[in-house]
Every structure is written in structure tokens, then in C-alpha cells.
Amino acid sequence: MNRIAPAGRLLAVAAVASLALTACGGSGGDTAAQKSESAAPASSAPASAAKGDGTLTIGDVLPQTGSLAFLGPPEFAGIDQAVKEINDTGGVLGKPVNKIHTDSGDTTTNIASQSVDKLIAQKADAIIGAASSSVSESIIDKVTGAGLVQFSPANTSDKFTTINDHGLYFRTAPPDRLQGRVLGDLIAADGNDTIGILAMQDSYGSGLADQVTKTAEAAGAQVVERVDYDPKAADFSADVAKIKAKNPKAIVLIGFEESAKVVQELVKQSLTADKYKWYMVDGNMSNTNYLKMPKGTLKGVKGTIPGAAAPTEFQKKLLAIDPKLTNYTYAAESYDAANLIALAAQEAKTDDPAQIAKHLVTVSKGGEKCADFKSCDELLKAGKDVDYDGISGPIEFNDAGDPAIATIGVYQYGADNKYDATKALEYRKGNIEG
């Protein structure tokens, strides 16, 4: 199944806003026998299709280093918790699930590609990752070309909806067109009629900026300046100066770790959050990157993060795995990714990646509702069809491997330069049609 959209096919998002003030309350992996296998370029089918060996092996390529390293801990913890529960239940195909953690680095390194080589050699059936859309784009040919399932908990670039992936790519995070629409609507609803955008220049930043612009301008606002910057730049003074020259009411920051330097430059040029309304996105909504800044630097700043907030009991389980967790971004999506892969293998009665991919769709919709591996597994063993609805929300894959329904949370920073990861100002739900 190639994810190439037919000519003239339109992608539409219907977002329904619902206001709710809601309080919510990694480690190394095992190794396997070495196997030499080379990846092939994308084509209508994998040149070298992986076959199951009777043991489900889930690898991951997620950020231990690089510009998204703050997202790694909750993602690893989510996978670890899922695999623990799966193996406590009896595993998959009568055997414990094998997990292997590896680093993705970021686009400035070749770490992700090296990690994929390692996972292919260790007979991984499915790879969870990467977190960065650009990193995933750089490895997808190698992963799916080798016949493995690639399943990202955090990729939001619209490119993956139509990418040639041999039918092997899935994600629990919604495409940017939904987050961009929610953010654009939010900015306009807050009374901002002029907007400046500072976006990192890659598929994630530019794509998200495009959707924010489209939505905000449809709501009557005007993007008076947009700067797509080099995230590896040593200095952002000229970029910020362009925004300052247009004096917008709202300033949108779309980026990763480098956003801390952009924030410092905004403050230096007197475009502070107490005078202008700042907005951020999942890539820079961090509770660690801004702590060294003066108190109040980010007070009142709003940002969007795909996914529902992690429930209290789930957070407690994750903290038992990693007591140092400070945020839970994409933890639920990672947990759900591992559970869905395991359920697909269990339903298919094989760890053959091609069969797992086919059954990922069937275990996500149309059957009897279940919310964890144990309850779903019991239904499968009773010969029933299952519909896994996870911690990240209802999951139903469309033909492109995207979640058909998604939730976006809106969060706000306090005077301590942190946002409360357990409480959103509101959640906005949307249907993704494509």
C-alpha cells in the first residue's frame, strides 16, 4: 500500500473546540543475533522484506541527544511501560517482547541512520521513531525499504500522509495541518490581528508555519512578517529584527531547542512576553530549556501540544520507570505505539512486519473497545475483533497511516518559566480526512 494520494485529492480538517480546565492526575535494550541486511530506496514494494522469527522485537530511534533530547525521556518511558505490561501479561506469540533503545540524534548528525543499521542487524520487526519529522524523513527509505514497520509517536509533518512508504509507516501524532489550524484559530481568537512568525526552516517548521498562516488569515488576522531561519545559526538578531520592524501583536515561535536562543534575542530587542503575545508549539514547549532565564520571561506564553494529557495513574507508572521525568509529551503516543504493534502481531499470529502493518489498521477500529494490551489480548484470544483506544485518545488509522481523530492541548507558561503538563487551558478535537 503506497501512501501516494490520488491526483486532486484534498486533505481537510474539521476542528471542533471544547473548553475544559482539566487536572490530570529509558534505558538500554536487549540484544539479538546479528544479521546483515541492506536497505533499498523507496519503490512500490520493499526490495528486501523482513520476515518474522517468532519473537516480536520492537526497536526505537528516539532522541537521547540533539535538539529534541527533552522529548526522549517520556517517549522511552512510555515504551518501557507498555513492554512491561505486555510481558507481564505473557508477551506476544507466547514469548516476551524484546525491546532495543537507540538514539536518533538530530539532523546535524548521522546517528539515526546508524541506529537503524543496528536495529536491522538485531532483527527488529518494528521501529518506533523518530521524534523529529526531518529525521524520520531521512531514514524512512532505509527502514521501510528493509521491510520493517516504522511507527512514530511524534512526527507531525504533512509530508508523511503521501510519502512512498510501502504501507509500513504509521503515527499516533496528528499531521501539522491540525495543530496549525488549532494554533491559528487560538491566535486569532485571542484578538491578534497582526502576527509575526519565526519558524525553523525544515519540513516541520515551514509546514506548520504555512498552516498557521492559512488559518489565522482566514480568521481575519494578517501575518505581517514571517522568517524561516536556519536552526543551526549562531545568531538570530537579524531574524528577530525583521519581526520587530513590523511590530506584530502576536509572535509565533516554531522550532526546537534553538528556540531558547530566539527567546533571548526577543528579550534583548524588547519584544518581551509582557508586551507581546507569544505562542509556541510541541517542538519547543519545554520545561527544561528556559529554566535558567529570569523568572517571568515566559509568563503567559501559550503553546499547543498534540495529544490528550497523560492521566495521573499513567504518570505515576512512568515516574516509577524514570523518576526524573519533568514532562510527558508524547509518552502516551509512544505507549500506544508499542501496544498497537504488539496487538497487531498477536492478531496476525506472526511478527512478520508486513502482516503487522496490515493488522495495525484492524486492531485500531471497528471492533470491541479495549484500552490496554491485557484486555485487548483477552478479546483476541476469545476470537473477537478489537478496537484499541489508547491513553493518547481514540486511535483509528486512515488509509495513510494517520490517526483519523486527534486532540490538541493548549497550555500556558507560569512565572517559573514552566507549563503545567497535567493541566491544559483547553483541548480541541479534530477529524482528519484524507
Tab-separated table of C-alpha atoms in Angstrom:
chain	number	residue	atom	x	y	z
A	1	MET	CA	0.000	0.000	0.000
A	2	ASN	CA	1.753	3.152	-1.193
A	3	ARG	CA	0.738	6.313	0.600
A	4	ILE	CA	0.588	8.324	-2.632
A	5	ALA	CA	-2.550	10.430	-2.755
A	6	PRO	CA	-4.622	10.275	-5.964
A	7	ALA	CA	-4.456	13.370	-8.140
A	8	GLY	CA	-6.731	16.110	-6.959
A	9	ARG	CA	-7.289	14.510	-3.584
A	10	LEU	CA	-7.977	17.102	-0.913
A	11	LEU	CA	-6.932	16.893	2.722
A	12	ALA	CA	-9.424	18.531	5.044
A	13	VAL	CA	-9.543	19.097	8.769
A	14	ALA	CA	-12.705	19.738	10.739
A	15	ALA	CA	-11.832	21.068	14.193
A	16	VAL	CA	-14.362	21.332	16.983
A	17	ALA	CA	-13.301	23.360	20.014
A	18	SER	CA	-14.186	22.230	23.505
A	19	LEU	CA	-13.134	24.129	26.584
A	20	ALA	CA	-12.115	22.147	29.636
A	21	LEU	CA	-9.954	23.053	32.607
A	22	THR	CA	-8.811	19.552	33.379
A	23	ALA	CA	-6.348	18.420	36.050
A	24	CYS	CA	-4.724	15.149	35.158
A	25	GLY	CA	-3.568	13.104	37.615
A	26	GLY	CA	14.777	4.637	29.293
A	27	SER	CA	17.085	2.517	29.393
A	28	GLY	CA	19.226	0.253	27.241
A	29	GLY	CA	17.676	-2.670	25.410
A	30	ASP	CA	18.271	-6.359	24.917
A	31	THR	CA	20.400	-7.579	22.020
A	32	ALA	CA	19.774	-10.326	19.488
A	33	ALA	CA	21.794	-12.290	16.951
A	34	GLN	CA	23.457	-10.135	14.323
A	35	LYS	CA	22.062	-10.128	10.781
A	36	SER	CA	23.409	-8.329	7.749
A	37	GLU	CA	20.773	-6.645	5.640
A	38	SER	CA	20.930	-3.616	3.376
A	39	ALA	CA	18.186	-1.068	2.909
A	40	ALA	CA	16.820	-0.201	-0.505
A	41	PRO	CA	15.469	3.019	-1.952
A	42	ALA	CA	11.731	3.616	-1.871
A	43	SER	CA	9.733	1.812	-4.558
A	44	SER	CA	6.355	0.164	-4.906
A	45	ALA	CA	7.476	-2.603	-2.549
A	46	PRO	CA	10.393	-3.241	-0.208
A	47	ALA	CA	13.365	-4.691	-2.056
A	48	SER	CA	14.261	-6.795	0.965
A	49	ALA	CA	11.267	-7.746	3.062
A	50	ALA	CA	11.931	-8.729	6.664
A	51	LYS	CA	10.329	-11.962	7.894
A	52	GLY	CA	9.266	-12.858	11.405
A	53	ASP	CA	11.373	-15.177	13.547
A	54	GLY	CA	8.768	-15.861	16.236
A	55	THR	CA	9.956	-13.164	18.656
A	56	LEU	CA	8.494	-9.675	18.405
A	57	THR	CA	11.375	-7.210	18.584
A	58	ILE	CA	10.492	-3.529	18.939
A	59	GLY	CA	13.337	-1.120	18.426
A	60	ASP	CA	13.207	2.630	18.692
A	61	VAL	CA	15.103	5.570	17.225
A	62	LEU	CA	14.363	8.426	19.611
A	63	PRO	CA	16.301	11.466	20.880
A	64	GLN	CA	18.839	10.769	23.592
A	65	THR	CA	20.912	13.660	22.220
A	66	GLY	CA	20.314	16.630	19.950
A	67	SER	CA	17.776	19.425	19.674
A	68	LEU	CA	14.819	17.286	20.790
A	69	ALA	CA	16.583	15.432	23.596
A	70	PHE	CA	13.994	16.720	26.093
A	71	LEU	CA	11.356	14.599	24.328
A	72	GLY	CA	13.341	11.378	24.672
A	73	PRO	CA	12.732	10.522	28.350
A	74	PRO	CA	8.913	10.489	28.224
A	75	GLU	CA	8.939	8.574	24.933
A	76	PHE	CA	11.334	5.914	26.235
A	77	ALA	CA	9.323	5.655	29.457
A	78	GLY	CA	6.090	5.168	27.518
A	79	ILE	CA	7.596	2.318	25.507
A	80	ASP	CA	9.142	0.726	28.597
A	81	GLN	CA	5.813	0.811	30.438
A	82	ALA	CA	3.975	-0.759	27.509
A	83	VAL	CA	6.525	-3.547	27.066
A	84	LYS	CA	6.485	-4.215	30.819
A	85	GLU	CA	2.702	-4.626	30.795
A	86	ILE	CA	2.795	-6.752	27.640
A	87	ASN	CA	5.422	-9.094	29.062
A	88	ASP	CA	3.683	-9.246	32.455
A	89	THR	CA	0.620	-10.464	30.559
A	90	GLY	CA	2.579	-13.218	28.835
A	91	GLY	CA	4.167	-11.435	25.918
A	92	VAL	CA	3.343	-11.814	22.243
A	93	LEU	CA	3.200	-15.139	20.389
A	94	GLY	CA	3.940	-16.832	23.698
A	95	LYS	CA	7.284	-15.070	24.142
A	96	PRO	CA	8.462	-11.864	25.878
A	97	VAL	CA	8.719	-8.839	23.623
A	98	ASN	CA	12.305	-7.784	23.002
A	99	LYS	CA	12.946	-4.015	23.055
A	100	ILE	CA	16.028	-2.122	21.927
A	101	HIS	CA	16.531	1.588	22.620
A	102	THR	CA	18.742	3.642	20.293
A	103	ASP	CA	19.494	7.330	19.788
A	104	SER	CA	18.156	9.385	16.885
A	105	GLY	CA	20.308	12.462	17.437
A	106	ASP	CA	19.041	15.222	15.144
A	107	THR	CA	19.512	16.402	11.572
A	108	THR	CA	23.048	17.631	12.281
A	109	THR	CA	24.281	14.054	12.765
A	110	ASN	CA	24.085	10.630	11.107
A	111	ILE	CA	23.184	8.935	14.380
A	112	ALA	CA	19.673	7.910	13.307
A	113	SER	CA	20.884	6.089	10.212
A	114	GLN	CA	23.492	4.244	12.258
A	115	SER	CA	20.826	3.303	14.803
A	116	VAL	CA	18.609	1.888	12.060
A	117	ASP	CA	21.520	-0.242	10.816
A	118	LYS	CA	21.949	-1.559	14.348
A	119	LEU	CA	18.259	-2.401	14.676
A	120	ILE	CA	18.119	-4.144	11.312
A	121	ALA	CA	21.118	-6.237	12.362
A	122	GLN	CA	19.370	-7.093	15.634
A	123	LYS	CA	16.284	-8.345	13.781
A	124	ALA	CA	13.869	-5.597	14.773
A	125	ASP	CA	10.368	-6.086	13.374
A	126	ALA	CA	9.172	-2.550	14.042
A	127	ILE	CA	10.931	0.710	14.820
A	128	ILE	CA	9.281	3.405	16.914
A	129	GLY	CA	10.575	6.827	15.876
A	130	ALA	CA	11.909	9.207	15.090
A	131	ALA	CA	10.555	12.151	17.071
A	132	SER	CA	11.726	14.724	14.530
A	133	SER	CA	9.858	14.675	11.214
A	134	SER	CA	13.039	15.601	9.360
A	135	VAL	CA	14.964	12.751	10.998
A	136	SER	CA	12.182	10.295	10.134
A	137	GLU	CA	12.220	11.536	6.571
A	138	SER	CA	15.960	10.842	6.405
A	139	ILE	CA	15.580	7.194	7.498
A	140	ILE	CA	12.193	6.125	6.164
A	141	ASP	CA	13.617	4.693	2.931
A	142	LYS	CA	16.103	2.602	4.891
A	143	VAL	CA	13.515	1.353	7.415
A	144	THR	CA	10.625	0.586	5.075
A	145	GLY	CA	12.992	-0.451	2.283
A	146	ALA	CA	14.201	-3.209	4.608
A	147	GLY	CA	10.590	-4.249	5.079
A	148	LEU	CA	10.248	-3.028	8.680
A	149	VAL	CA	7.342	-1.153	10.217
A	150	GLN	CA	8.164	2.450	11.127
A	151	PHE	CA	5.833	3.954	13.730
A	152	SER	CA	6.402	7.475	15.029
A	153	PRO	CA	4.786	8.787	18.215
A	154	ALA	CA	5.671	12.394	17.366
A	155	ASN	CA	6.019	13.047	13.612
A	156	THR	CA	3.614	15.780	12.567
A	157	SER	CA	4.858	16.809	9.110
A	158	ASP	CA	2.124	16.666	6.472
A	159	LYS	CA	4.613	15.019	4.089
A	160	PHE	CA	4.116	11.610	5.665
A	161	THR	CA	0.488	11.467	4.584
A	162	THR	CA	1.519	10.978	0.948
A	163	ILE	CA	5.054	9.628	1.258
A	164	ASN	CA	6.004	6.387	-0.512
A	165	ASP	CA	6.390	4.058	2.481
A	166	HIS	CA	5.348	0.644	1.118
A	167	GLY	CA	2.383	0.796	3.525
A	168	LEU	CA	4.731	0.396	6.502
A	169	TYR	CA	4.672	3.858	8.130
A	170	PHE	CA	2.223	4.829	10.905
A	171	ARG	CA	1.988	7.539	13.530
A	172	THR	CA	-0.056	8.323	16.626
A	173	ALA	CA	0.641	12.077	16.377
A	174	PRO	CA	-1.667	14.041	14.050
A	175	PRO	CA	-0.386	15.889	10.961
A	176	ASP	CA	0.599	19.536	11.355
A	177	ARG	CA	-2.420	20.723	9.439
A	178	LEU	CA	-4.486	20.071	12.577
A	179	GLN	CA	-2.068	21.610	15.085
A	180	GLY	CA	-1.538	24.553	12.739
A	181	ARG	CA	-5.257	25.111	12.450
A	182	VAL	CA	-5.759	24.985	16.214
A	183	LEU	CA	-2.864	27.389	16.801
A	184	GLY	CA	-4.023	29.774	14.072
A	185	ASP	CA	-7.552	29.787	15.486
A	186	LEU	CA	-6.195	30.363	19.003
A	187	ILE	CA	-4.071	33.336	17.947
A	188	ALA	CA	-6.973	34.980	16.122
A	189	ALA	CA	-9.417	34.241	18.967
A	190	ASP	CA	-7.040	35.972	21.395
A	191	GLY	CA	-7.625	39.228	19.467
A	192	ASN	CA	-4.382	39.381	17.491
A	193	ASP	CA	-4.895	40.985	14.091
A	194	THR	CA	-1.182	41.183	13.230
A	195	ILE	CA	1.215	38.235	13.548
A	196	GLY	CA	4.947	37.656	13.198
A	197	ILE	CA	6.256	34.107	12.710
A	198	LEU	CA	9.760	32.800	13.458
A	199	ALA	CA	9.967	29.242	12.129
A	200	MET	CA	12.865	26.840	11.756
A	201	GLN	CA	13.477	26.041	8.103
A	202	ASP	CA	12.651	22.365	7.667
A	203	SER	CA	9.617	20.232	6.847
A	204	TYR	CA	8.265	20.611	10.381
A	205	GLY	CA	8.786	24.341	10.872
A	206	SER	CA	7.868	25.555	7.406
A	207	GLY	CA	4.866	23.243	7.088
A	208	LEU	CA	3.452	24.265	10.443
A	209	ALA	CA	4.035	27.945	9.684
A	210	ASP	CA	2.138	27.543	6.399
A	211	GLN	CA	-0.919	26.141	8.170
A	212	VAL	CA	-0.858	28.742	10.968
A	213	THR	CA	-0.720	31.471	8.327
A	214	LYS	CA	-3.567	29.987	6.314
A	215	THR	CA	-5.852	29.566	9.315
A	216	ALA	CA	-5.097	32.875	11.036
A	217	GLU	CA	-5.566	34.865	7.846
A	218	ALA	CA	-8.839	33.056	7.123
A	219	ALA	CA	-9.964	34.250	10.568
A	220	GLY	CA	-9.169	37.876	9.681
A	221	ALA	CA	-5.647	38.277	11.052
A	222	GLN	CA	-2.610	39.196	8.957
A	223	VAL	CA	0.868	37.684	9.044
A	224	VAL	CA	2.912	40.857	8.636
A	225	GLU	CA	6.309	39.120	8.764
A	226	ARG	CA	7.474	35.542	8.532
A	227	VAL	CA	11.093	34.454	8.920
A	228	ASP	CA	12.132	30.876	8.155
A	229	TYR	CA	15.525	30.682	9.874
A	230	ASP	CA	18.457	28.284	9.927
A	231	PRO	CA	18.180	26.447	13.290
A	232	LYS	CA	21.958	25.933	13.308
A	233	ALA	CA	22.649	29.684	13.097
A	234	ALA	CA	24.861	31.102	15.829
A	235	ASP	CA	22.928	34.362	15.981
A	236	PHE	CA	19.254	35.250	15.470
A	237	SER	CA	19.461	39.029	15.873
A	238	ALA	CA	18.753	39.806	12.203
A	239	ASP	CA	15.799	37.410	12.159
A	240	VAL	CA	14.236	38.956	15.245
A	241	ALA	CA	14.926	42.459	13.919
A	242	LYS	CA	12.711	41.715	10.920
A	243	ILE	CA	9.853	40.831	13.259
A	244	LYS	CA	10.473	43.917	15.378
A	245	ALA	CA	10.318	46.186	12.326
A	246	LYS	CA	6.694	45.095	11.689
A	247	ASN	CA	5.636	45.327	15.369
A	248	PRO	CA	3.051	42.493	15.358
A	249	LYS	CA	0.715	41.903	18.297
A	250	ALA	CA	1.475	38.177	18.321
A	251	ILE	CA	4.796	36.383	17.823
A	252	VAL	CA	4.774	32.685	16.918
A	253	LEU	CA	7.883	30.591	17.652
A	254	ILE	CA	8.102	27.309	15.737
A	255	GLY	CA	11.279	25.381	16.446
A	256	PHE	CA	13.199	23.015	18.672
A	257	GLU	CA	15.950	23.555	21.249
A	258	GLU	CA	17.301	26.634	19.448
A	259	SER	CA	14.106	28.471	20.442
A	260	ALA	CA	15.811	29.305	23.752
A	261	LYS	CA	18.294	31.464	21.805
A	262	VAL	CA	15.448	33.051	19.851
A	263	VAL	CA	13.667	33.879	23.118
A	264	GLN	CA	16.813	35.504	24.489
A	265	GLU	CA	17.065	37.649	21.358
A	266	LEU	CA	13.404	38.649	21.585
A	267	VAL	CA	14.008	39.840	25.140
A	268	LYS	CA	17.191	41.644	24.098
A	269	GLN	CA	15.251	43.542	21.426
A	270	SER	CA	12.440	44.394	23.886
A	271	LEU	CA	9.864	42.084	22.292
A	272	THR	CA	9.056	40.610	25.692
A	273	ALA	CA	6.118	38.357	26.556
A	274	ASP	CA	4.573	41.022	28.806
A	275	LYS	CA	4.257	43.382	25.827
A	276	TYR	CA	3.568	40.931	23.014
A	277	LYS	CA	1.660	37.652	22.926
A	278	TRP	CA	3.998	34.744	22.287
A	279	TYR	CA	2.886	31.333	21.033
A	280	MET	CA	4.856	28.086	20.866
A	281	VAL	CA	4.402	24.533	19.557
A	282	ASP	CA	5.191	20.985	20.648
A	283	GLY	CA	8.785	21.187	19.388
A	284	ASN	CA	9.725	23.955	21.841
A	285	MET	CA	7.211	23.555	24.676
A	286	SER	CA	9.894	22.521	27.149
A	287	ASN	CA	10.027	22.571	30.944
A	288	THR	CA	13.834	22.492	30.967
A	289	ASN	CA	15.149	24.768	28.199
A	290	TYR	CA	14.030	28.060	29.760
A	291	LEU	CA	14.665	27.488	33.474
A	292	LYS	CA	17.920	29.484	33.528
A	293	MET	CA	16.159	32.582	32.232
A	294	PRO	CA	14.901	35.297	34.614
A	295	LYS	CA	11.628	34.456	36.332
A	296	GLY	CA	8.634	35.608	34.341
A	297	THR	CA	10.361	35.538	30.947
A	298	LEU	CA	7.730	33.163	29.586
A	299	LYS	CA	4.824	34.108	31.856
A	300	GLY	CA	1.568	33.967	29.903
A	301	VAL	CA	3.073	32.333	26.809
A	302	LYS	CA	0.698	29.814	25.231
A	303	GLY	CA	1.542	26.738	23.204
A	304	THR	CA	-0.035	23.712	21.551
A	305	ILE	CA	0.861	20.054	22.038
A	306	PRO	CA	-0.848	17.211	20.134
A	307	GLY	CA	-2.498	14.558	22.272
A	308	ALA	CA	-4.564	14.382	25.403
A	309	ALA	CA	-2.905	14.920	28.761
A	310	ALA	CA	-1.434	11.835	30.402
A	311	PRO	CA	-3.748	10.600	33.215
A	312	THR	CA	-2.460	10.719	36.798
A	313	GLU	CA	-2.164	6.952	37.169
A	314	PHE	CA	-0.217	6.706	33.930
A	315	GLN	CA	2.146	9.455	35.073
A	316	LYS	CA	2.775	7.564	38.317
A	317	LYS	CA	3.711	4.449	36.349
A	318	LEU	CA	6.101	6.437	34.185
A	319	LEU	CA	7.720	8.064	37.203
A	320	ALA	CA	8.356	4.591	38.630
A	321	ILE	CA	10.313	3.865	35.443
A	322	ASP	CA	12.038	7.269	35.243
A	323	PRO	CA	11.777	9.393	38.432
A	324	LYS	CA	13.476	12.318	36.642
A	325	LEU	CA	10.617	12.940	34.193
A	326	THR	CA	9.578	16.603	34.051
A	327	ASN	CA	7.106	16.387	31.183
A	328	TYR	CA	5.028	13.704	29.500
A	329	THR	CA	4.939	14.965	25.922
A	330	TYR	CA	4.397	12.037	23.537
A	331	ALA	CA	4.675	9.487	26.356
A	332	ALA	CA	1.105	8.319	25.758
A	333	GLU	CA	1.645	8.208	21.989
A	334	SER	CA	4.783	6.076	22.489
A	335	TYR	CA	2.966	3.756	24.873
A	336	ASP	CA	0.117	3.356	22.411
A	337	ALA	CA	2.515	2.736	19.516
A	338	ALA	CA	4.134	-0.198	21.331
A	339	ASN	CA	0.762	-1.638	22.353
A	340	LEU	CA	-0.642	-1.366	18.831
A	341	ILE	CA	2.394	-3.090	17.320
A	342	ALA	CA	2.098	-5.906	19.871
A	343	LEU	CA	-1.648	-6.319	19.313
A	344	ALA	CA	-1.196	-6.328	15.547
A	345	ALA	CA	1.388	-9.116	15.836
A	346	GLN	CA	-0.834	-11.038	18.206
A	347	GLU	CA	-3.832	-10.762	15.893
A	348	ALA	CA	-1.718	-11.654	12.851
A	349	LYS	CA	-0.179	-14.587	14.750
A	350	THR	CA	3.231	-13.596	13.432
A	351	ASP	CA	5.931	-10.979	13.903
A	352	ASP	CA	6.290	-10.618	10.119
A	353	PRO	CA	6.393	-6.800	9.693
A	354	ALA	CA	4.212	-6.857	6.558
A	355	GLN	CA	1.477	-8.667	8.471
A	356	ILE	CA	1.882	-6.369	11.475
A	357	ALA	CA	1.302	-3.383	9.177
A	358	LYS	CA	-1.890	-4.903	7.787
A	359	HIS	CA	-3.248	-5.631	11.243
A	360	LEU	CA	-2.342	-2.223	12.716
A	361	VAL	CA	-5.365	-0.870	10.886
A	362	THR	CA	-7.746	-3.633	12.011
A	363	VAL	CA	-6.821	-3.513	15.707
A	364	SER	CA	-7.370	0.263	15.747
A	365	LYS	CA	-11.003	0.329	14.627
A	366	GLY	CA	-14.235	-1.481	14.041
A	367	GLY	CA	-14.156	-3.998	16.893
A	368	GLU	CA	-14.877	-4.269	20.596
A	369	LYS	CA	-13.391	-1.377	22.566
A	370	CYS	CA	-10.418	-2.052	24.842
A	371	ALA	CA	-7.892	0.307	26.425
A	372	ASP	CA	-4.775	-1.740	27.253
A	373	PHE	CA	-2.873	-4.743	25.971
A	374	LYS	CA	-4.217	-7.184	28.558
A	375	SER	CA	-7.898	-6.522	27.925
A	376	CYS	CA	-7.398	-6.421	24.150
A	377	ASP	CA	-5.363	-9.628	24.227
A	378	GLU	CA	-8.122	-11.416	26.149
A	379	LEU	CA	-10.614	-10.418	23.456
A	380	LEU	CA	-8.281	-11.606	20.687
A	381	LYS	CA	-7.833	-14.968	22.395
A	382	ALA	CA	-11.630	-15.232	22.585
A	383	GLY	CA	-11.742	-14.830	18.813
A	384	LYS	CA	-13.098	-11.301	18.821
A	385	ASP	CA	-12.181	-8.248	16.772
A	386	VAL	CA	-10.684	-5.429	18.863
A	387	ASP	CA	-10.665	-1.636	18.687
A	388	TYR	CA	-7.786	-0.287	20.769
A	389	ASP	CA	-8.455	3.163	22.201
A	390	GLY	CA	-5.307	4.230	23.995
A	391	ILE	CA	-4.132	6.731	26.545
A	392	SER	CA	-3.436	9.293	23.814
A	393	GLY	CA	-7.110	9.113	22.837
A	394	PRO	CA	-9.228	7.153	20.348
A	395	ILE	CA	-6.948	5.734	17.654
A	396	GLU	CA	-8.298	4.867	14.233
A	397	PHE	CA	-5.850	4.760	11.356
A	398	ASN	CA	-6.928	6.033	7.966
A	399	ASP	CA	-5.510	4.712	4.698
A	400	ALA	CA	-2.456	6.943	5.057
A	401	GLY	CA	-1.483	5.547	8.464
A	402	ASP	CA	-2.531	8.802	10.141
A	403	PRO	CA	-4.849	8.912	13.160
A	404	ALA	CA	-8.302	9.824	11.842
A	405	ILE	CA	-9.205	11.626	15.078
A	406	ALA	CA	-6.840	13.713	17.195
A	407	THR	CA	-6.720	16.040	20.172
A	408	ILE	CA	-4.610	19.177	20.576
A	409	GLY	CA	-3.981	20.609	24.046
A	410	VAL	CA	-3.395	24.316	24.714
A	411	TYR	CA	-1.002	25.044	27.592
A	412	GLN	CA	0.290	28.209	29.263
A	413	TYR	CA	3.566	29.084	30.985
A	414	GLY	CA	3.677	30.447	34.511
A	415	ALA	CA	6.101	32.838	36.185
A	416	ASP	CA	8.525	29.946	36.820
A	417	ASN	CA	9.053	29.537	33.041
A	418	LYS	CA	7.315	26.160	33.127
A	419	TYR	CA	3.905	24.997	31.969
A	420	ASP	CA	1.762	22.542	33.877
A	421	ALA	CA	1.935	19.359	31.827
A	422	THR	CA	-1.026	17.945	33.759
A	423	LYS	CA	-3.406	20.804	33.017
A	424	ALA	CA	-4.413	22.292	29.690
A	425	LEU	CA	-6.286	25.539	29.236
A	426	GLU	CA	-8.413	23.670	26.731
A	427	TYR	CA	-8.475	20.730	24.348
A	428	ARG	CA	-9.512	20.980	20.734
A	429	LYS	CA	-10.517	17.822	18.906
A	430	GLY	CA	-10.435	17.403	15.159
A	431	ASN	CA	-11.236	14.848	12.495
A	432	ILE	CA	-8.595	14.323	9.852
A	433	GLU	CA	-9.969	13.364	6.461
A	434	GLY	CA	-7.674	12.308	3.679
